[in-house]
PDB file of C-alpha atoms in Angstrom:
ATOM      1  CA  MET A   1      56.791  -3.655 -57.835  1.00 89.00           C
ATOM      2  CA  ALA A   2      57.208   0.084 -57.766  1.00 97.00           C
ATOM      3  CA  VAL A   3      55.185   1.981 -55.275  1.00 98.00           C
ATOM      4  CA  PHE A   4      54.079   5.821 -54.671  1.00 98.00           C
ATOM      5  CA  THR A   5      52.960   7.351 -51.501  1.00 98.00           C
ATOM      6  CA  VAL A   6      50.678  10.390 -50.959  1.00 98.00           C
ATOM      7  CA  SER A   7      50.549  12.164 -47.503  1.00 98.00           C
ATOM      8  CA  PRO A   8      48.585  13.751 -46.005  1.00 98.00           C
ATOM      9  CA  VAL A   9      45.214  12.725 -47.198  1.00 98.00           C
ATOM     10  CA  VAL A  10      42.851  14.728 -45.063  1.00 98.00           C
ATOM     11  CA  LEU A  11      39.261  13.793 -44.115  1.00 98.00           C
ATOM     12  CA  GLU A  12      36.885  16.039 -42.164  1.00 97.00           C
ATOM     13  CA  ILE A  13      35.297  14.098 -39.426  1.00 96.00           C
ATOM     14  CA  PRO A  14      32.426  15.819 -37.589  1.00 95.00           C
ATOM     15  CA  GLY A  15      33.007  15.923 -33.805  1.00 94.00           C
ATOM     16  CA  ARG A  16      36.855  14.767 -34.251  1.00 96.00           C
ATOM     17  CA  PRO A  17      39.095  17.395 -32.431  1.00 95.00           C
ATOM     18  CA  VAL A  18      41.242  17.481 -35.521  1.00 97.00           C
ATOM     19  CA  ASP A  19      40.933  16.270 -39.209  1.00 98.00           C
ATOM     20  CA  LEU A  20      41.935  12.716 -39.712  1.00 98.00           C
ATOM     21  CA  GLN A  21      45.008  12.577 -41.862  1.00 98.00           C
ATOM     22  CA  LEU A  22      46.395   9.475 -43.556  1.00 98.00           C
ATOM     23  CA  LYS A  23      49.154   8.149 -45.640  1.00 98.00           C
ATOM     24  CA  VAL A  24      48.540   6.213 -48.923  1.00 98.00           C
ATOM     25  CA  SER A  25      51.114   3.697 -50.147  1.00 98.00           C
ATOM     26  CA  ALA A  26      50.193   1.844 -53.424  1.00 98.00           C
ATOM     27  CA  PRO A  27      51.563   0.091 -56.484  1.00 98.00           C
ATOM     28  CA  THR A  28      52.159   2.227 -59.394  1.00 98.00           C
ATOM     29  CA  GLU A  29      50.696  -0.415 -61.733  1.00 97.00           C
ATOM     30  CA  GLY A  30      47.771  -2.825 -61.627  1.00 97.00           C
ATOM     31  CA  GLU A  31      44.145  -3.015 -60.702  1.00 96.00           C
ATOM     32  CA  SER A  32      41.678  -4.360 -58.105  1.00 97.00           C
ATOM     33  CA  HIS A  33      44.272  -3.970 -55.305  1.00 98.00           C
ATOM     34  CA  PRO A  34      43.262  -5.225 -51.729  1.00 98.00           C
ATOM     35  CA  ILE A  35      43.268  -2.720 -48.998  1.00 98.00           C
ATOM     36  CA  ILE A  36      45.210  -2.838 -45.624  1.00 99.00           C
ATOM     37  CA  LEU A  37      44.347  -0.461 -42.947  1.00 99.00           C
ATOM     38  CA  LEU A  38      47.446  -0.119 -40.827  1.00 98.00           C
ATOM     39  CA  SER A  39      47.208   1.252 -37.205  1.00 98.00           C
ATOM     40  CA  HIS A  40      50.406   2.591 -35.429  1.00 98.00           C
ATOM     41  CA  GLY A  41      51.410   1.925 -31.896  1.00 97.00           C
ATOM     42  CA  GLN A  42      52.369   4.150 -28.993  1.00 92.00           C
ATOM     43  CA  GLY A  43      56.012   4.152 -28.677  1.00 81.00           C
ATOM     44  CA  TYR A  44      58.541   6.564 -27.200  1.00 82.00           C
ATOM     45  CA  SER A  45      59.371   8.219 -30.510  1.00 85.00           C
ATOM     46  CA  ASN A  46      57.190  10.976 -31.822  1.00 84.00           C
ATOM     47  CA  HIS A  47      56.585  10.404 -35.447  1.00 89.00           C
ATOM     48  CA  LEU A  48      56.515   6.556 -35.446  1.00 93.00           C
ATOM     49  CA  SER A  49      53.087   6.710 -33.814  1.00 95.00           C
ATOM     50  CA  SER A  50      51.617   8.570 -36.660  1.00 97.00           C
ATOM     51  CA  LEU A  51      51.024   8.064 -40.487  1.00 97.00           C
ATOM     52  CA  ASN A  52      54.962   8.431 -40.821  1.00 96.00           C
ATOM     53  CA  GLY A  53      55.574   5.170 -38.953  1.00 97.00           C
ATOM     54  CA  TYR A  54      56.013   1.532 -39.856  1.00 98.00           C
ATOM     55  CA  ALA A  55      57.681   1.939 -43.194  1.00 98.00           C
ATOM     56  CA  PRO A  56      59.050  -1.571 -43.204  1.00 98.00           C
ATOM     57  CA  LEU A  57      55.560  -2.810 -43.338  1.00 98.00           C
ATOM     58  CA  ALA A  58      53.796  -0.164 -45.475  1.00 98.00           C
ATOM     59  CA  ASN A  59      56.386  -0.081 -48.073  1.00 98.00           C
ATOM     60  CA  HIS A  60      56.747  -3.827 -48.460  1.00 98.00           C
ATOM     61  CA  TRP A  61      53.024  -4.557 -48.479  1.00 98.00           C
ATOM     62  CA  ALA A  62      52.613  -1.884 -51.221  1.00 98.00           C
ATOM     63  CA  GLU A  63      55.345  -3.561 -53.157  1.00 98.00           C
ATOM     64  CA  GLN A  64      53.409  -6.800 -52.935  1.00 98.00           C
ATOM     65  CA  GLY A  65      50.249  -5.430 -54.494  1.00 98.00           C
ATOM     66  CA  PHE A  66      48.387  -4.075 -51.437  1.00 98.00           C
ATOM     67  CA  VAL A  67      47.059  -0.346 -51.066  1.00 98.00           C
ATOM     68  CA  VAL A  68      48.043   0.527 -47.366  1.00 98.00           C
ATOM     69  CA  LEU A  69      46.281   3.310 -45.597  1.00 98.00           C
ATOM     70  CA  GLN A  70      47.740   4.598 -42.387  1.00 98.00           C
ATOM     71  CA  PRO A  71      45.840   7.129 -40.222  1.00 98.00           C
ATOM     72  CA  THR A  72      47.317   9.281 -37.640  1.00 98.00           C
ATOM     73  CA  HIS A  73      45.191   8.440 -34.510  1.00 98.00           C
ATOM     74  CA  LEU A  74      44.226  11.065 -31.876  1.00 97.00           C
ATOM     75  CA  SER A  75      46.677   9.173 -29.476  1.00 96.00           C
ATOM     76  CA  SER A  76      49.633  10.263 -31.620  1.00 96.00           C
ATOM     77  CA  ARG A  77      52.356  12.219 -29.792  1.00 92.00           C
ATOM     78  CA  THR A  78      52.334  14.434 -32.948  1.00 94.00           C
ATOM     79  CA  LEU A  79      48.886  15.793 -32.036  1.00 95.00           C
ATOM     80  CA  SER A  80      49.353  16.385 -28.255  1.00 88.00           C
ATOM     81  CA  LEU A  81      45.593  16.210 -27.103  1.00 91.00           C
ATOM     82  CA  PRO A  82      45.988  15.138 -23.466  1.00 84.00           C
ATOM     83  CA  ASP A  83      42.873  16.948 -22.337  1.00 85.00           C
ATOM     84  CA  ALA A  84      40.529  15.917 -25.169  1.00 91.00           C
ATOM     85  CA  PRO A  85      37.718  13.178 -24.327  1.00 92.00           C
ATOM     86  CA  GLY A  86      39.162   9.783 -24.623  1.00 94.00           C
ATOM     87  CA  ALA A  87      42.734  10.817 -23.894  1.00 92.00           C
ATOM     88  CA  PRO A  88      45.375   9.424 -23.583  1.00 93.00           C
ATOM     89  CA  MET A  89      44.755   6.437 -25.827  1.00 96.00           C
ATOM     90  CA  PHE A  90      41.635   7.254 -27.563  1.00 97.00           C
ATOM     91  CA  TRP A  91      40.828   3.409 -27.879  1.00 98.00           C
ATOM     92  CA  LYS A  92      37.345   3.875 -29.295  1.00 98.00           C
ATOM     93  CA  GLU A  93      38.114   6.692 -31.591  1.00 98.00           C
ATOM     94  CA  ARG A  94      41.096   4.783 -33.091  1.00 98.00           C
ATOM     95  CA  ALA A  95      38.861   1.938 -34.194  1.00 98.00           C
ATOM     96  CA  GLU A  96      36.244   4.494 -35.414  1.00 98.00           C
ATOM     97  CA  ASP A  97      39.154   5.960 -37.495  1.00 98.00           C
ATOM     98  CA  MET A  98      39.392   2.870 -39.488  1.00 98.00           C
ATOM     99  CA  SER A  99      35.740   2.483 -40.247  1.00 98.00           C
ATOM    100  CA  HIS A 100      35.709   6.169 -41.250  1.00 98.00           C
ATOM    101  CA  ILE A 101      38.309   5.438 -43.749  1.00 98.00           C
ATOM    102  CA  ILE A 102      36.202   2.513 -45.292  1.00 98.00           C
ATOM    103  CA  ASP A 103      33.328   4.900 -45.365  1.00 98.00           C
ATOM    104  CA  ARG A 104      35.300   7.532 -47.180  1.00 98.00           C
ATOM    105  CA  LEU A 105      37.257   5.447 -49.891  1.00 98.00           C
ATOM    106  CA  ASP A 106      35.554   7.527 -52.585  1.00 97.00           C
ATOM    107  CA  GLU A 107      36.894  10.568 -51.244  1.00 97.00           C
ATOM    108  CA  ILE A 108      40.489   9.213 -50.707  1.00 98.00           C
ATOM    109  CA  GLU A 109      40.210   8.037 -54.604  1.00 97.00           C
ATOM    110  CA  LYS A 110      39.312  11.591 -55.535  1.00 97.00           C
ATOM    111  CA  ALA A 111      42.324  12.850 -53.272  1.00 98.00           C
ATOM    112  CA  VAL A 112      44.702  10.501 -54.877  1.00 98.00           C
ATOM    113  CA  PRO A 113      43.858  10.272 -58.710  1.00 96.00           C
ATOM    114  CA  GLN A 114      46.247   7.375 -59.149  1.00 96.00           C
ATOM    115  CA  LEU A 115      43.920   5.228 -57.151  1.00 97.00           C
ATOM    116  CA  GLN A 116      40.879   5.814 -59.229  1.00 95.00           C
ATOM    117  CA  ASN A 117      39.198   2.516 -59.982  1.00 95.00           C
ATOM    118  CA  ARG A 118      42.084   0.562 -58.834  1.00 97.00           C
ATOM    119  CA  LEU A 119      40.697  -0.613 -55.332  1.00 98.00           C
ATOM    120  CA  ASP A 120      39.057  -3.947 -54.487  1.00 98.00           C
ATOM    121  CA  ARG A 121      36.710  -2.866 -51.687  1.00 98.00           C
ATOM    122  CA  SER A 122      35.666  -6.595 -51.064  1.00 98.00           C
ATOM    123  CA  LYS A 123      39.154  -7.293 -49.910  1.00 98.00           C
ATOM    124  CA  ILE A 124      39.898  -5.140 -46.828  1.00 98.00           C
ATOM    125  CA  ALA A 125      42.254  -6.132 -43.899  1.00 99.00           C
ATOM    126  CA  VAL A 126      43.260  -4.387 -40.815  1.00 99.00           C
ATOM    127  CA  ALA A 127      46.819  -4.653 -39.173  1.00 99.00           C
ATOM    128  CA  GLY A 128      48.310  -3.126 -36.158  1.00 98.00           C
ATOM    129  CA  HIS A 129      51.277  -3.254 -33.905  1.00 98.00           C
ATOM    130  CA  SER A 130      50.999  -3.135 -30.048  1.00 97.00           C
ATOM    131  CA  MET A 131      48.201  -0.555 -29.279  1.00 98.00           C
ATOM    132  CA  GLY A 132      47.542  -0.774 -33.038  1.00 98.00           C
ATOM    133  CA  GLY A 133      46.878  -4.331 -32.470  1.00 98.00           C
ATOM    134  CA  HIS A 134      44.175  -3.485 -29.952  1.00 98.00           C
ATOM    135  CA  THR A 135      42.557  -1.327 -32.456  1.00 98.00           C
ATOM    136  CA  ALA A 136      42.723  -3.902 -35.098  1.00 98.00           C
ATOM    137  CA  SER A 137      41.301  -6.459 -32.611  1.00 98.00           C
ATOM    138  CA  LEU A 138      38.232  -4.163 -32.090  1.00 98.00           C
ATOM    139  CA  LEU A 139      37.662  -3.926 -35.725  1.00 98.00           C
ATOM    140  CA  LEU A 140      37.841  -7.968 -35.903  1.00 98.00           C
ATOM    141  CA  GLY A 141      35.491  -8.389 -33.164  1.00 98.00           C
ATOM    142  CA  MET A 142      37.154  -7.880 -29.722  1.00 98.00           C
ATOM    143  CA  LYS A 143      34.984  -6.188 -27.201  1.00 98.00           C
ATOM    144  CA  THR A 144      36.288  -3.475 -24.713  1.00 97.00           C
ATOM    145  CA  GLU A 145      33.982  -2.246 -21.925  1.00 97.00           C
ATOM    146  CA  ASN A 146      31.368  -4.222 -23.437  1.00 97.00           C
ATOM    147  CA  THR A 147      31.447  -2.161 -26.598  1.00 97.00           C
ATOM    148  CA  SER A 148      31.582  -3.730 -30.042  1.00 98.00           C
ATOM    149  CA  LEU A 149      33.145  -1.877 -32.998  1.00 98.00           C
ATOM    150  CA  LYS A 150      33.181  -5.005 -35.188  1.00 98.00           C
ATOM    151  CA  ASP A 151      33.401  -3.696 -38.946  1.00 98.00           C
ATOM    152  CA  LYS A 152      32.022  -6.769 -41.015  1.00 98.00           C
ATOM    153  CA  ARG A 153      33.739  -5.061 -44.222  1.00 98.00           C
ATOM    154  CA  VAL A 154      37.208  -6.224 -42.770  1.00 98.00           C
ATOM    155  CA  LYS A 155      37.864  -9.735 -43.972  1.00 98.00           C
ATOM    156  CA  ALA A 156      41.059 -10.456 -42.388  1.00 98.00           C
ATOM    157  CA  GLY A 157      43.547  -9.128 -39.694  1.00 98.00           C
ATOM    158  CA  VAL A 158      47.108  -9.195 -38.671  1.00 99.00           C
ATOM    159  CA  LEU A 159      48.118  -8.489 -35.015  1.00 99.00           C
ATOM    160  CA  LEU A 160      51.618  -7.724 -34.249  1.00 98.00           C
ATOM    161  CA  GLY A 161      52.925  -7.761 -30.619  1.00 98.00           C
ATOM    162  CA  SER A 162      49.092  -7.004 -29.703  1.00 98.00           C
ATOM    163  CA  THR A 163      47.353  -6.780 -26.436  1.00 98.00           C
ATOM    164  CA  GLY A 164      45.934  -9.646 -24.443  1.00 98.00           C
ATOM    165  CA  ARG A 165      43.583 -10.562 -21.507  1.00 98.00           C
ATOM    166  CA  GLY A 166      42.535  -8.102 -18.738  1.00 97.00           C
ATOM    167  CA  GLU A 167      43.921 -10.469 -16.130  1.00 96.00           C
ATOM    168  CA  GLY A 168      47.480 -10.007 -14.981  1.00 97.00           C
ATOM    169  CA  LEU A 169      47.868  -6.327 -15.809  1.00 97.00           C
ATOM    170  CA  THR A 170      50.236  -4.127 -14.014  1.00 97.00           C
ATOM    171  CA  ASP A 171      49.108  -1.544 -11.505  1.00 96.00           C
ATOM    172  CA  VAL A 172      50.287   1.247 -13.989  1.00 94.00           C
ATOM    173  CA  VAL A 173      47.779  -0.144 -16.730  1.00 96.00           C
ATOM    174  CA  LYS A 174      44.967  -0.554 -14.326  1.00 96.00           C
ATOM    175  CA  GLU A 175      45.237   3.050 -13.175  1.00 94.00           C
ATOM    176  CA  ASN A 176      45.803   4.669 -16.492  1.00 93.00           C
ATOM    177  CA  TYR A 177      44.403   2.392 -19.195  1.00 95.00           C
ATOM    178  CA  SER A 178      41.468   0.617 -17.426  1.00 95.00           C
ATOM    179  CA  PHE A 179      39.833  -0.070 -20.822  1.00 97.00           C
ATOM    180  CA  MET A 180      42.349  -2.816 -21.302  1.00 97.00           C
ATOM    181  CA  LEU A 181      40.998  -4.671 -18.207  1.00 97.00           C
ATOM    182  CA  SER A 182      37.587  -5.592 -19.949  1.00 97.00           C
ATOM    183  CA  ALA A 183      39.193  -7.133 -23.242  1.00 98.00           C
ATOM    184  CA  ASP A 184      36.690  -9.714 -24.550  1.00 98.00           C
ATOM    185  CA  PHE A 185      37.817 -11.911 -27.474  1.00 98.00           C
ATOM    186  CA  SER A 186      34.622 -14.146 -27.472  1.00 98.00           C
ATOM    187  CA  ASP A 187      33.415 -12.445 -30.620  1.00 98.00           C
ATOM    188  CA  MET A 188      36.519 -12.005 -32.557  1.00 98.00           C
ATOM    189  CA  THR A 189      35.689 -14.424 -35.274  1.00 98.00           C
ATOM    190  CA  THR A 190      37.219 -12.798 -38.199  1.00 98.00           C
ATOM    191  CA  PRO A 191      40.253 -14.653 -39.558  1.00 98.00           C
ATOM    192  CA  ALA A 192      43.635 -13.290 -38.178  1.00 98.00           C
ATOM    193  CA  LEU A 193      47.218 -13.914 -37.819  1.00 98.00           C
ATOM    194  CA  VAL A 194      48.550 -13.213 -34.424  1.00 98.00           C
ATOM    195  CA  VAL A 195      52.438 -12.530 -34.474  1.00 98.00           C
ATOM    196  CA  ALA A 196      54.179 -12.658 -31.150  1.00 98.00           C
ATOM    197  CA  GLY A 197      57.868 -12.801 -30.049  1.00 97.00           C
ATOM    198  CA  ASP A 198      58.753 -15.430 -27.401  1.00 97.00           C
ATOM    199  CA  LYS A 199      60.919 -12.640 -25.639  1.00 98.00           C
ATOM    200  CA  ASP A 200      58.262 -10.115 -25.683  1.00 98.00           C
ATOM    201  CA  ALA A 201      57.696  -9.955 -21.821  1.00 97.00           C
ATOM    202  CA  SER A 202      56.157  -6.228 -21.900  1.00 96.00           C
ATOM    203  CA  GLU A 203      56.740  -6.085 -18.135  1.00 96.00           C
ATOM    204  CA  HIS A 204      55.187  -2.542 -18.082  1.00 93.00           C
ATOM    205  CA  LEU A 205      51.958  -3.879 -19.282  1.00 96.00           C
ATOM    206  CA  THR A 206      51.612  -7.406 -17.836  1.00 97.00           C
ATOM    207  CA  VAL A 207      52.889  -9.937 -15.661  1.00 97.00           C
ATOM    208  CA  ASN A 208      51.783 -12.795 -17.754  1.00 98.00           C
ATOM    209  CA  GLY A 209      54.986 -12.850 -19.845  1.00 98.00           C
ATOM    210  CA  PRO A 210      55.255 -13.097 -23.731  1.00 98.00           C
ATOM    211  CA  GLU A 211      52.106 -15.578 -23.739  1.00 98.00           C
ATOM    212  CA  TRP A 212      50.046 -12.469 -23.135  1.00 98.00           C
ATOM    213  CA  HIS A 213      50.494 -11.337 -26.691  1.00 98.00           C
ATOM    214  CA  MET A 214      49.312 -14.717 -27.833  1.00 98.00           C
ATOM    215  CA  ASP A 215      45.934 -14.441 -26.175  1.00 98.00           C
ATOM    216  CA  PRO A 216      44.060 -13.081 -29.210  1.00 98.00           C
ATOM    217  CA  PHE A 217      45.022 -16.499 -30.723  1.00 98.00           C
ATOM    218  CA  HIS A 218      44.025 -18.702 -27.719  1.00 98.00           C
ATOM    219  CA  LEU A 219      40.903 -16.695 -26.596  1.00 98.00           C
ATOM    220  CA  SER A 220      39.060 -15.968 -29.796  1.00 98.00           C
ATOM    221  CA  PRO A 221      36.957 -18.341 -31.838  1.00 97.00           C
ATOM    222  CA  GLY A 222      37.195 -18.678 -35.758  1.00 96.00           C
ATOM    223  CA  PRO A 223      39.990 -19.296 -38.001  1.00 97.00           C
ATOM    224  CA  LYS A 224      43.230 -17.882 -36.473  1.00 98.00           C
ATOM    225  CA  ASP A 225      46.973 -18.552 -36.967  1.00 97.00           C
ATOM    226  CA  LEU A 226      49.928 -17.828 -34.549  1.00 98.00           C
ATOM    227  CA  LEU A 227      53.281 -17.082 -35.386  1.00 97.00           C
ATOM    228  CA  VAL A 228      56.157 -17.068 -32.686  1.00 97.00           C
ATOM    229  CA  LEU A 229      59.150 -15.606 -33.514  1.00 96.00           C
ATOM    230  CA  GLU A 230      62.183 -17.001 -31.758  1.00 94.00           C
ATOM    231  CA  GLY A 231      64.204 -14.218 -29.790  1.00 96.00           C
ATOM    232  CA  GLY A 232      61.582 -11.588 -30.852  1.00 97.00           C
ATOM    233  CA  GLU A 233      60.833  -8.829 -28.412  1.00 97.00           C
ATOM    234  CA  HIS A 234      58.171  -6.055 -28.632  1.00 97.00           C
ATOM    235  CA  GLY A 235      59.765  -4.492 -31.932  1.00 97.00           C
ATOM    236  CA  LEU A 236      59.563  -7.845 -33.716  1.00 98.00           C
ATOM    237  CA  GLY A 237      63.199  -6.938 -35.074  1.00 97.00           C
ATOM    238  CA  GLY A 238      62.107  -3.285 -35.936  1.00 97.00           C
ATOM    239  CA  VAL A 239      58.702  -3.232 -37.771  1.00 98.00           C
ATOM    240  CA  SER A 240      57.965   0.319 -36.565  1.00 97.00           C
ATOM    241  CA  GLY A 241      60.514   1.993 -38.532  1.00 96.00           C
ATOM    242  CA  TYR A 242      64.097   1.706 -40.048  1.00 95.00           C
ATOM    243  CA  ASP A 243      66.843   1.834 -37.552  1.00 91.00           C
ATOM    244  CA  VAL A 244      64.455   2.656 -34.675  1.00 90.00           C
ATOM    245  CA  ALA A 245      66.508   3.482 -31.392  1.00 85.00           C
ATOM    246  CA  GLU A 246      63.815   1.852 -29.124  1.00 86.00           C
ATOM    247  CA  THR A 247      63.972  -1.456 -31.009  1.00 93.00           C
ATOM    248  CA  THR A 248      65.529  -3.832 -28.357  1.00 95.00           C
ATOM    249  CA  ASP A 249      65.771  -6.634 -30.742  1.00 96.00           C
ATOM    250  CA  GLU A 250      66.813  -5.061 -34.138  1.00 96.00           C
ATOM    251  CA  SER A 251      67.194  -7.789 -36.859  1.00 96.00           C
ATOM    252  CA  PRO A 252      66.764  -7.217 -40.494  1.00 96.00           C
ATOM    253  CA  GLU A 253      66.139 -10.965 -40.805  1.00 96.00           C
ATOM    254  CA  ARG A 254      63.318 -10.987 -38.361  1.00 96.00           C
ATOM    255  CA  VAL A 255      61.613  -7.985 -40.210  1.00 98.00           C
ATOM    256  CA  ALA A 256      61.944  -9.877 -43.319  1.00 97.00           C
ATOM    257  CA  THR A 257      60.292 -12.835 -41.851  1.00 96.00           C
ATOM    258  CA  VAL A 258      57.397 -10.686 -40.764  1.00 97.00           C
ATOM    259  CA  GLN A 259      57.169  -9.027 -43.993  1.00 98.00           C
ATOM    260  CA  ARG A 260      57.337 -12.222 -45.959  1.00 97.00           C
ATOM    261  CA  LEU A 261      54.684 -14.303 -43.769  1.00 97.00           C
ATOM    262  CA  THR A 262      52.202 -11.491 -43.309  1.00 98.00           C
ATOM    263  CA  THR A 263      52.012 -10.861 -47.078  1.00 98.00           C
ATOM    264  CA  ALA A 264      51.684 -14.578 -47.670  1.00 98.00           C
ATOM    265  CA  TYR A 265      48.790 -14.717 -45.090  1.00 98.00           C
ATOM    266  CA  LEU A 266      46.978 -11.717 -46.413  1.00 98.00           C
ATOM    267  CA  HIS A 267      47.258 -12.875 -50.068  1.00 98.00           C
ATOM    268  CA  THR A 268      45.801 -16.181 -48.917  1.00 98.00           C
ATOM    269  CA  ARG A 269      42.917 -14.731 -47.065  1.00 98.00           C
ATOM    270  CA  LEU A 270      42.149 -11.955 -49.442  1.00 98.00           C
ATOM    271  CA  ASN A 271      43.095 -13.444 -52.817  1.00 97.00           C
ATOM    272  CA  ASN A 272      42.404 -17.129 -51.963  1.00 96.00           C
ATOM    273  CA  THR A 273      45.836 -18.198 -52.815  1.00 97.00           C
ATOM    274  CA  ASN A 274      47.988 -21.066 -51.369  1.00 96.00           C
ATOM    275  CA  ASP A 275      50.713 -18.434 -50.354  1.00 97.00           C
ATOM    276  CA  TRP A 276      50.442 -18.965 -46.753  1.00 96.00           C
ATOM    277  CA  GLN A 277      50.707 -22.729 -46.755  1.00 93.00           C
ATOM    278  CA  GLU A 278      53.674 -22.479 -49.279  1.00 94.00           C
ATOM    279  CA  ALA A 279      55.424 -19.910 -47.100  1.00 94.00           C
ATOM    280  CA  LEU A 280      55.411 -22.228 -44.044  1.00 92.00           C
ATOM    281  CA  VAL A 281      57.398 -24.864 -45.721  1.00 88.00           C
ATOM    282  CA  GLY A 282      60.600 -25.082 -43.908  1.00 78.00           C
ATOM    283  CA  VAL A 283      59.900 -22.190 -41.582  1.00 77.00           C
ATOM    284  CA  GLY A 284      61.794 -22.625 -38.319  1.00 76.00           C
ATOM    285  CA  PHE A 285      59.400 -20.790 -36.174  1.00 80.00           C
ATOM    286  CA  ARG A 286      56.447 -21.890 -34.204  1.00 86.00           C
ATOM    287  CA  VAL A 287      53.298 -21.722 -36.098  1.00 91.00           C
ATOM    288  CA  HIS A 288      49.964 -22.726 -34.710  1.00 93.00           C
ATOM    289  CA  SER A 289      46.605 -23.029 -36.812  1.00 93.00           C
ATOM    290  CA  ARG A 290      42.943 -23.257 -35.846  1.00 89.00           C
ATOM    291  CA  PRO A 291      40.373 -23.482 -38.769  1.00 86.00           C
TER     292      PRO A 291
END
């Protein structure tokens, strides 16, 4: 399916240090498209951590019938806001960005006339990689610092190489990102697919090994699925961009698996299809499910 992109769409948010900018990727045809809010991570590159990143996911999902909305969070290297309240990770503001986008869908439609009357607002999912997974988890019901930012308008989630429990974090994380110490998954009831690489040790973040990225599956209630990618490191084959230098496990085949299975999962959760069950037939990866 052919797609189009519009960028940037600019939303004025009172009290935000800069306007919220987002990229829209959508099919050129069809109606009643589900919506995916895609939250970027915090890699070494400047522009991957912005609306310009994650093309392998955004493009594919749009080709498969979803409208993908990608904000540039305040934590993006492209903004350079080291002294603003909430810096450096702006964990709370990141999640608030996503709820603002849902609040302002009418405004987004007006800014992108090709979207007029083509969104199914009852079918909204959130997805995120790494720190973006933390953001997505907050929308799904995870609490941080005893704060809930759960948005009940979000019906499903995809967590890619996401963050885990507060126990076993490195000293660097404890000193600089203390909000990660209080992760509480006990109210993360919204259905979600957790995707993790079995070689993603993330030693700069945790001493718990690759299993740390699986915590959102094991520690949360409600319908959850876990996909473990054999040989997958933090880049999961290269989901953050095409030919990205910091992808330590570059694999077009692994990215294709992530594309195919996340698409199937989201179609099943949002469109009530059997795509997820059918996609798992013959898959050579560890998949766990909990109703």
